[in-house]
Amino acid sequence: LAAVGPQPGSYLGKGFDACAAPSTAAMNAWQASSPYSAVGVYISGSFRGCSQPNLTASWVTTQTANGWRLFPIDVGRQAPCTNFSLKMSADPATAKSQGVTAAAAAITAASNLGIPAGSAIYSDIEAYTSTASCKAAVLSYLSGWTERLHSGGYLSGFYSSAASGIKDAASEYNSPAYTRVDHLFYAWWNSAADTNTGSYVPSTYWANHQRIHQYVGEVTETYGGYSINIDRDYLDVGTGGTTPPPATCTGANLSFTAYATVQSGSSGELVKAAQCLLTAAGYNPGSPDGVFGSGTATAARNFQSAKGLTADGVVGPRTWTALLARGATTTVQSGSTGEAVTRLQRALTAALGRTVAVDGVFGSGTGQAVRDYQSSRGLTVDGIVGSGTWGALQAGR
C-alpha cells in the first residue's frame, strides 16, 4: 500500500484540514460535492489533538487513488515562550536536536502510512509572542526538522501563524544561521482564498509553488450529508496549477468572470489580456498597454483569419474562446487539475457567456459547464474534455 506519488504533489486550489481524518464515506461525499481536493492530515507528533481511528495506510491509498492530495502535519513541541505543556528547549542547540528527533518520528509515521519520500511534512508550531530567544529556538528546531527530513528524502514544511512563526522565518530567510524550510503553511484568517502573505512575508520568498494559506478557521461544513469541522486552506504547491502569462505580458490577468467584447477604442485589463493572448499565439499586437489600437486590431484579424472566424478585428465571444483555449489538448475530466483546466475554465466562461470559476480544479461546476457546452455545440455529452471538445473550443465554436 502506498500513496499515489509524493504528497501533496502539484496542486493549485482549495483544501481543508480537520483534527481527525474523515471516514472514506465522508471523503467520497465531499469529493463529489465540495470545492476541496486536498486534505490536511495529522500524521505524527505527541501533541496531536485527536485520535486517528481512520488514518491507516489503506485510507491513504484509497484517498490518493481517488484524487485527493494529502498534506501531512506533525504536531510536536511548541515555542518555549508559550504556556503549552510540551515545549522545545530555549537553548538553540537543544531545540535543533529536538527538531531532528521530531522529523525522524514523522518520517517513520509517513513511511508506515505509505506516504513516500518526496512528500512534504509540515511542523505545526502554534502562535506565540515572539522574542529574540524564542525566535532563535523555533528556527533552530525547524533547522533540525528540515535537515533530518532532507536526509530521509522528504521536504520540510512549517505551519504557524503568519504574524508570529511565519514572520520570524521570513525575517531570517537568507540567514546562514538556519536551514530554511521548503514550504510555508500559514494561518491568516482573512477569508481570502489565495497565497498572498501581505506584509508578513515578502512576495519573492517561498514564491515557487511553496505555499499553503489557511484562510478560514474553525467552521463546520456539510456535503453529501457529512458534517466536518474544518479549517479552509488554499494550496499552491509543486508546479501549481496554472501557467504564468507569456513573458511579454508578465502581470496581465487572464482570468475574468466575463469576457466582454473589446475592439478599436477599448481600453483596460481585458484589452491587455487580449493583447497577451494574441502575442502568445504568435500575432504581435505591439506593446501590451491595454489600449486597443490599430496594431491590436490587425493582430486580431490575422488570428481570426487563421481560425476561420470572421476577420473583423473585434474580439468577441468566439475569438475570446479560441484565444483562451489555445494550448495543449490534454484530456481533462472530473478530478483533473492544472494549467489545462485553467484554460478550459476561461474558455468556457467566454463560450457560454456565464461565469465558470477559474481555479485550475475540475470540480462539479466545471463538469456541468462542459456538459452544457457539449450539448449546445452538438458534441458527445460526457463531461470529458478530449480532442473533440478542445477542437471546438479552439475553433471558437
Coordinates of C-alpha atoms in Angstrom, one line a residue:
L1 CA 0.0 0.0 0.0
A2 CA 1.3 3.4 -0.9
A3 CA 0.1 6.9 -1.7
V4 CA 0.0 7.7 -5.4
G5 CA 3.2 9.7 -5.6
P6 CA 4.6 12.3 -3.3
Q7 CA 2.1 14.4 -1.3
P8 CA 0.7 16.9 -1.7
G9 CA 2.4 16.9 -5.1
S10 CA 1.5 19.6 -7.6
Y11 CA -1.8 21.3 -6.9
L12 CA -3.4 24.7 -7.1
G13 CA -6.7 25.1 -5.4
K14 CA -8.8 24.6 -2.2
G15 CA -8.2 22.1 0.6
F16 CA -9.2 21.7 4.2
D17 CA -7.6 20.3 7.4
A18 CA -9.5 18.5 10.1
C19 CA -8.4 17.3 13.5
A20 CA -9.3 13.7 12.7
A21 CA -9.0 12.2 9.3
P22 CA -12.6 11.7 8.0
S23 CA -14.0 8.4 7.1
T24 CA -13.8 7.2 3.5
A25 CA -17.5 7.6 3.2
A26 CA -17.3 11.2 4.2
M27 CA -14.3 11.8 1.9
N28 CA -16.2 10.3 -1.0
A29 CA -19.2 12.5 -0.3
W30 CA -17.1 15.6 0.0
Q31 CA -15.2 14.8 -3.2
A32 CA -18.5 14.6 -5.1
S33 CA -19.9 18.0 -3.9
S34 CA -17.4 20.1 -2.0
P35 CA -14.9 22.6 -3.5
Y36 CA -12.0 20.8 -1.9
S37 CA -9.5 18.4 -3.5
A38 CA -6.8 18.4 -0.8
V39 CA -6.9 17.4 2.9
G40 CA -4.5 18.1 5.8
V41 CA -3.9 15.1 8.0
Y42 CA -2.2 15.0 11.3
I43 CA 0.1 12.0 11.0
S44 CA 2.5 12.4 13.9
G45 CA 3.6 14.3 17.0
S46 CA 2.7 13.7 20.6
F47 CA 0.7 17.0 20.7
R48 CA -1.9 16.0 18.2
G49 CA -5.4 17.0 19.4
C50 CA -7.4 14.0 18.1
S51 CA -7.0 10.2 17.9
Q52 CA -6.9 9.0 14.3
P53 CA -9.1 5.9 14.0
N54 CA -9.4 6.3 10.2
L55 CA -5.8 7.1 9.4
T56 CA -4.2 3.9 8.1
A57 CA -2.1 3.0 5.1
S58 CA -5.2 1.7 3.4
W59 CA -7.0 5.0 4.0
V60 CA -4.1 6.9 2.4
T61 CA -4.0 4.6 -0.6
T62 CA -7.8 5.0 -1.1
Q63 CA -7.9 8.7 -0.8
T64 CA -4.9 9.4 -3.1
A65 CA -6.2 6.9 -5.6
N66 CA -9.5 8.8 -5.6
G67 CA -7.6 12.0 -6.5
W68 CA -7.2 13.6 -3.1
R69 CA -4.0 15.4 -2.3
L70 CA -2.7 15.0 1.3
F71 CA -0.7 17.5 3.2
P72 CA 0.8 15.6 6.3
I73 CA 1.1 17.6 9.5
D74 CA 3.2 16.9 12.6
V75 CA 2.2 18.5 16.0
G76 CA 5.1 18.3 18.4
R77 CA 7.0 20.7 20.7
Q78 CA 5.8 24.2 20.8
A79 CA 7.6 27.5 21.2
P80 CA 9.4 27.9 24.6
C81 CA 7.7 31.3 25.2
T82 CA 4.2 29.7 25.3
N83 CA 2.2 28.1 28.1
F84 CA 1.8 24.8 26.2
S85 CA 2.8 21.7 28.2
L86 CA 5.1 20.3 25.5
K87 CA 7.7 22.9 24.6
M88 CA 11.0 22.9 22.8
S89 CA 14.1 24.0 24.7
A90 CA 15.0 27.7 24.9
D91 CA 18.6 26.6 24.1
P92 CA 19.0 26.7 20.3
A93 CA 21.3 23.6 20.2
T94 CA 18.9 21.5 22.2
A95 CA 16.0 22.8 20.2
K96 CA 17.7 21.8 17.0
S97 CA 18.3 18.3 18.3
Q98 CA 14.6 18.1 19.3
G99 CA 13.7 19.1 15.7
V100 CA 15.8 16.2 14.4
T101 CA 14.1 13.8 16.7
A102 CA 10.6 15.0 15.7
A103 CA 11.5 14.7 12.0
A104 CA 12.7 11.1 12.4
A105 CA 9.5 10.2 14.1
A106 CA 7.5 12.0 11.3
I107 CA 9.4 10.1 8.6
T108 CA 8.6 6.8 10.3
A109 CA 4.9 7.7 10.6
A110 CA 4.8 8.8 6.9
S111 CA 6.5 5.7 5.8
N112 CA 4.1 3.5 7.8
L113 CA 1.2 5.2 6.1
G114 CA 2.7 4.8 2.6
I115 CA 3.4 8.5 2.2
P116 CA 6.6 8.3 0.2
A117 CA 9.9 10.3 0.1
G118 CA 9.4 13.4 -1.9
S119 CA 6.4 14.3 0.2
A120 CA 6.3 17.4 2.4
I121 CA 5.6 17.1 6.1
Y122 CA 4.5 20.3 7.9
S123 CA 5.6 21.0 11.5
D124 CA 2.7 22.7 13.4
I125 CA 4.1 25.3 15.8
E126 CA 1.2 27.3 17.1
A127 CA 1.1 31.1 17.5
Y128 CA 3.5 32.6 20.1
T129 CA 4.5 36.1 21.2
S130 CA 7.9 36.4 19.6
T131 CA 11.1 37.4 21.4
A132 CA 14.7 37.1 20.2
S133 CA 15.3 34.0 22.2
C134 CA 12.0 32.4 21.3
K135 CA 12.6 33.0 17.6
A136 CA 16.1 31.5 17.8
A137 CA 14.7 28.4 19.5
V138 CA 11.9 28.0 16.9
L139 CA 14.1 28.5 13.9
S140 CA 16.8 26.2 15.4
Y141 CA 14.1 23.5 15.9
L142 CA 13.0 24.0 12.3
S143 CA 16.6 23.7 11.1
G144 CA 16.9 20.3 12.7
W145 CA 13.5 19.3 11.4
T146 CA 14.4 20.3 7.9
E147 CA 17.9 18.8 7.8
R148 CA 16.6 15.4 9.1
L149 CA 13.6 15.4 6.7
H150 CA 16.0 16.1 3.8
S151 CA 18.3 13.3 4.8
G152 CA 15.3 11.0 4.6
G153 CA 14.3 12.3 1.2
Y154 CA 11.3 14.4 2.4
L155 CA 10.5 18.1 2.0
S156 CA 10.1 20.2 5.1
G157 CA 7.0 22.3 5.8
F158 CA 6.2 24.8 8.6
Y159 CA 2.8 25.7 9.8
S160 CA 2.3 28.7 12.1
S161 CA 0.5 32.0 12.5
A162 CA 1.5 34.4 9.8
A163 CA 2.0 37.1 12.5
S164 CA 4.5 35.0 14.6
G165 CA 6.3 31.9 13.4
I166 CA 5.9 32.6 9.7
K167 CA 7.0 36.2 10.1
D168 CA 10.0 35.1 12.1
A169 CA 11.0 32.5 9.5
A170 CA 10.8 35.2 6.8
S171 CA 12.9 37.6 8.8
E172 CA 15.8 35.0 8.6
Y173 CA 15.1 33.8 5.1
N174 CA 18.7 34.4 3.9
S175 CA 20.4 33.8 7.3
P176 CA 23.2 31.3 7.2
A177 CA 22.5 30.5 10.9
Y178 CA 19.4 28.5 10.0
T179 CA 18.3 25.9 7.4
R180 CA 15.3 27.2 5.5
V181 CA 12.1 25.2 5.3
D182 CA 10.8 24.2 1.9
H183 CA 7.1 25.1 2.3
L184 CA 5.1 27.6 4.3
F185 CA 1.7 26.7 5.6
Y186 CA 0.4 29.9 7.2
A187 CA -2.7 30.8 9.3
W188 CA -4.0 34.2 8.3
W189 CA -7.8 34.1 8.7
N190 CA -8.6 36.9 6.2
S191 CA -11.1 34.8 4.2
A192 CA -9.0 35.3 1.0
A193 CA -8.5 32.0 -0.9
D194 CA -5.1 32.9 -2.2
T195 CA -1.4 32.6 -1.3
N196 CA -0.8 36.3 -0.7
T197 CA 1.2 36.8 2.5
G198 CA 0.6 40.6 2.9
S199 CA 3.2 42.3 5.0
Y200 CA 4.2 39.1 6.8
V201 CA 6.4 37.6 4.1
P202 CA 7.9 39.3 1.0
S203 CA 6.2 38.0 -2.2
T204 CA 9.5 36.8 -3.5
Y205 CA 10.1 34.4 -0.6
W206 CA 8.8 30.8 -0.9
A207 CA 7.4 32.0 -4.3
N208 CA 7.9 28.9 -6.4
H209 CA 4.7 27.0 -5.5
Q210 CA 5.7 26.6 -1.9
R211 CA 2.7 28.0 0.0
I212 CA -0.5 26.9 1.7
H213 CA -2.7 29.5 3.2
Q214 CA -5.2 28.6 6.0
Y215 CA -7.6 31.4 5.3
V216 CA -10.6 30.5 7.4
G217 CA -10.5 28.6 10.7
E218 CA -13.0 26.5 12.7
V219 CA -16.0 26.2 10.5
T220 CA -18.4 23.3 10.2
E221 CA -19.4 22.4 6.6
T222 CA -21.7 19.7 5.3
Y223 CA -21.6 18.0 1.9
G224 CA -23.4 14.8 1.0
G225 CA -24.8 14.5 4.5
Y226 CA -21.4 14.6 6.2
S227 CA -20.6 17.5 8.5
I228 CA -16.9 18.1 9.4
N229 CA -15.3 20.9 11.4
I230 CA -12.5 22.2 9.3
D231 CA -10.1 25.0 8.6
R232 CA -10.2 26.1 4.9
D233 CA -6.9 26.1 3.0
Y234 CA -5.7 27.3 -0.4
L235 CA -2.7 25.5 -1.8
D236 CA -0.1 26.4 -4.5
V237 CA 2.4 23.6 -4.3
G238 CA 4.6 21.5 -6.6
T239 CA 4.3 23.0 -10.0
G240 CA 1.0 24.7 -9.0
G241 CA -1.9 24.5 -11.5
T242 CA -1.6 27.5 -13.8
T243 CA 0.8 28.6 -16.4
P244 CA 2.1 32.2 -15.9
P245 CA 1.3 34.6 -18.7
P246 CA 3.8 34.8 -21.5
A247 CA 6.9 36.8 -20.6
T248 CA 5.8 39.6 -23.0
C249 CA 2.8 40.1 -20.7
T250 CA 4.0 39.4 -17.2
G251 CA 1.5 40.9 -14.8
A252 CA -1.5 40.6 -17.2
N253 CA -4.6 39.0 -15.6
L254 CA -6.2 36.4 -17.9
S255 CA -8.9 35.2 -15.5
F256 CA -12.2 37.2 -15.6
T257 CA -15.8 36.5 -14.6
A258 CA -16.9 37.6 -18.1
Y259 CA -15.1 38.3 -21.3
A260 CA -16.8 41.3 -22.8
T261 CA -16.3 42.3 -26.4
V262 CA -13.3 44.6 -27.0
Q263 CA -12.5 46.5 -30.2
S264 CA -10.8 49.6 -31.5
G265 CA -11.1 52.3 -28.9
S266 CA -11.5 49.9 -26.0
S267 CA -9.0 50.0 -23.1
G268 CA -8.4 48.3 -19.8
E269 CA -7.4 45.0 -18.3
L270 CA -9.5 42.9 -20.8
V271 CA -7.7 44.6 -23.7
K272 CA -4.3 43.8 -22.0
A273 CA -5.4 40.2 -21.7
A274 CA -6.4 40.0 -25.4
Q275 CA -3.0 41.5 -26.3
C276 CA -1.2 39.0 -24.2
L277 CA -3.1 36.0 -25.7
L278 CA -2.6 37.3 -29.2
T279 CA 1.2 37.6 -28.5
A280 CA 1.3 34.1 -27.1
A281 CA -0.5 32.8 -30.2
G282 CA 2.2 34.4 -32.4
Y283 CA 0.4 37.5 -33.6
N284 CA 2.1 40.7 -32.5
P285 CA -0.3 43.4 -31.4
G286 CA 2.5 45.7 -30.2
S287 CA 3.1 46.7 -26.6
P288 CA 0.5 45.1 -24.2
D289 CA -0.6 48.5 -23.0
G290 CA -4.3 47.9 -22.5
V291 CA -5.2 50.2 -25.4
F292 CA -6.9 48.6 -28.4
G293 CA -5.3 50.4 -31.3
S294 CA -4.6 49.5 -35.0
G295 CA -1.9 47.0 -34.1
T296 CA -4.2 45.0 -31.9
A297 CA -6.9 45.1 -34.5
T298 CA -4.6 43.8 -37.2
A299 CA -3.3 41.0 -34.9
A300 CA -6.9 40.0 -34.1
R301 CA -7.9 39.9 -37.8
N302 CA -4.9 37.7 -38.6
F303 CA -5.7 35.4 -35.7
Q304 CA -9.4 35.2 -36.8
S305 CA -8.4 34.5 -40.4
A306 CA -6.2 31.7 -39.4
K307 CA -9.0 30.2 -37.3
G308 CA -11.7 30.6 -39.9
L309 CA -13.5 33.2 -37.9
T310 CA -15.0 36.4 -39.3
A311 CA -11.9 38.6 -39.7
D312 CA -13.3 41.8 -38.3
G313 CA -10.7 42.7 -35.7
V314 CA -13.3 42.6 -33.0
V315 CA -12.5 40.3 -30.0
G316 CA -16.0 38.9 -29.2
P317 CA -17.2 35.6 -27.7
R318 CA -15.9 33.3 -30.5
T319 CA -12.5 35.0 -30.7
W320 CA -12.1 35.1 -26.9
T321 CA -13.0 31.3 -26.8
A322 CA -10.4 30.4 -29.4
L323 CA -7.7 32.6 -27.8
L324 CA -8.3 31.3 -24.2
A325 CA -8.5 27.6 -25.2
R326 CA -5.2 27.7 -27.2
G327 CA -2.6 25.2 -26.0
A328 CA -2.1 21.5 -25.4
T329 CA -5.2 19.4 -25.9
T330 CA -4.6 17.2 -22.8
T331 CA -7.7 15.2 -21.9
V332 CA -9.2 16.6 -18.6
Q333 CA -12.1 15.4 -16.6
S334 CA -13.5 15.4 -13.1
G335 CA -10.6 15.4 -10.6
S336 CA -8.1 16.9 -13.1
T337 CA -6.1 19.9 -12.0
G338 CA -3.6 22.2 -13.6
E339 CA -2.9 24.5 -16.5
A340 CA -5.2 22.8 -19.0
V341 CA -8.1 23.0 -16.6
T342 CA -7.5 26.7 -16.0
R343 CA -7.5 27.3 -19.8
L344 CA -10.7 25.3 -20.1
Q345 CA -12.5 27.3 -17.4
R346 CA -11.6 30.6 -19.0
A347 CA -12.6 29.4 -22.5
L348 CA -16.0 28.1 -21.2
T349 CA -16.6 31.4 -19.4
A350 CA -16.3 33.1 -22.8
A351 CA -18.1 30.4 -24.8
L352 CA -21.1 30.1 -22.5
G353 CA -21.4 33.7 -21.6
R354 CA -21.5 32.8 -17.9
T355 CA -19.0 32.7 -15.1
V356 CA -17.2 29.4 -14.7
A357 CA -14.9 29.6 -11.6
V358 CA -11.3 29.7 -12.7
D359 CA -9.3 27.7 -10.0
G360 CA -7.5 25.1 -12.1
V361 CA -9.6 22.3 -10.4
F362 CA -12.1 20.3 -12.4
G363 CA -14.9 20.0 -10.0
S364 CA -18.7 19.7 -10.3
G365 CA -19.2 23.3 -11.6
T366 CA -16.7 22.8 -14.4
G367 CA -18.2 19.4 -15.2
Q368 CA -21.7 21.0 -15.6
A369 CA -20.3 23.8 -17.8
V370 CA -18.5 21.2 -20.0
R371 CA -21.7 19.2 -20.4
D372 CA -23.7 22.4 -21.2
Y373 CA -21.1 23.4 -23.8
Q374 CA -21.0 19.9 -25.4
S375 CA -24.8 19.8 -25.6
S376 CA -25.2 23.3 -27.1
R377 CA -22.5 22.5 -29.7
G378 CA -23.8 19.1 -30.8
L379 CA -20.9 17.2 -29.2
T380 CA -20.9 14.0 -27.3
V381 CA -22.1 14.9 -23.8
D382 CA -19.8 13.0 -21.5
G383 CA -18.3 15.8 -19.3
I384 CA -14.8 14.8 -20.5
V385 CA -12.7 17.3 -22.5
G386 CA -10.8 15.4 -25.2
S387 CA -9.7 16.3 -28.6
G388 CA -13.2 16.9 -29.9
T389 CA -14.2 19.4 -27.2
W390 CA -10.8 21.1 -27.3
G391 CA -11.1 21.3 -31.1
A392 CA -14.4 23.0 -30.9
L393 CA -13.2 25.5 -28.2
Q394 CA -10.0 26.2 -30.1
A395 CA -12.0 26.9 -33.3
G396 CA -14.1 29.4 -31.4
R397 CA -17.3 27.4 -31.6

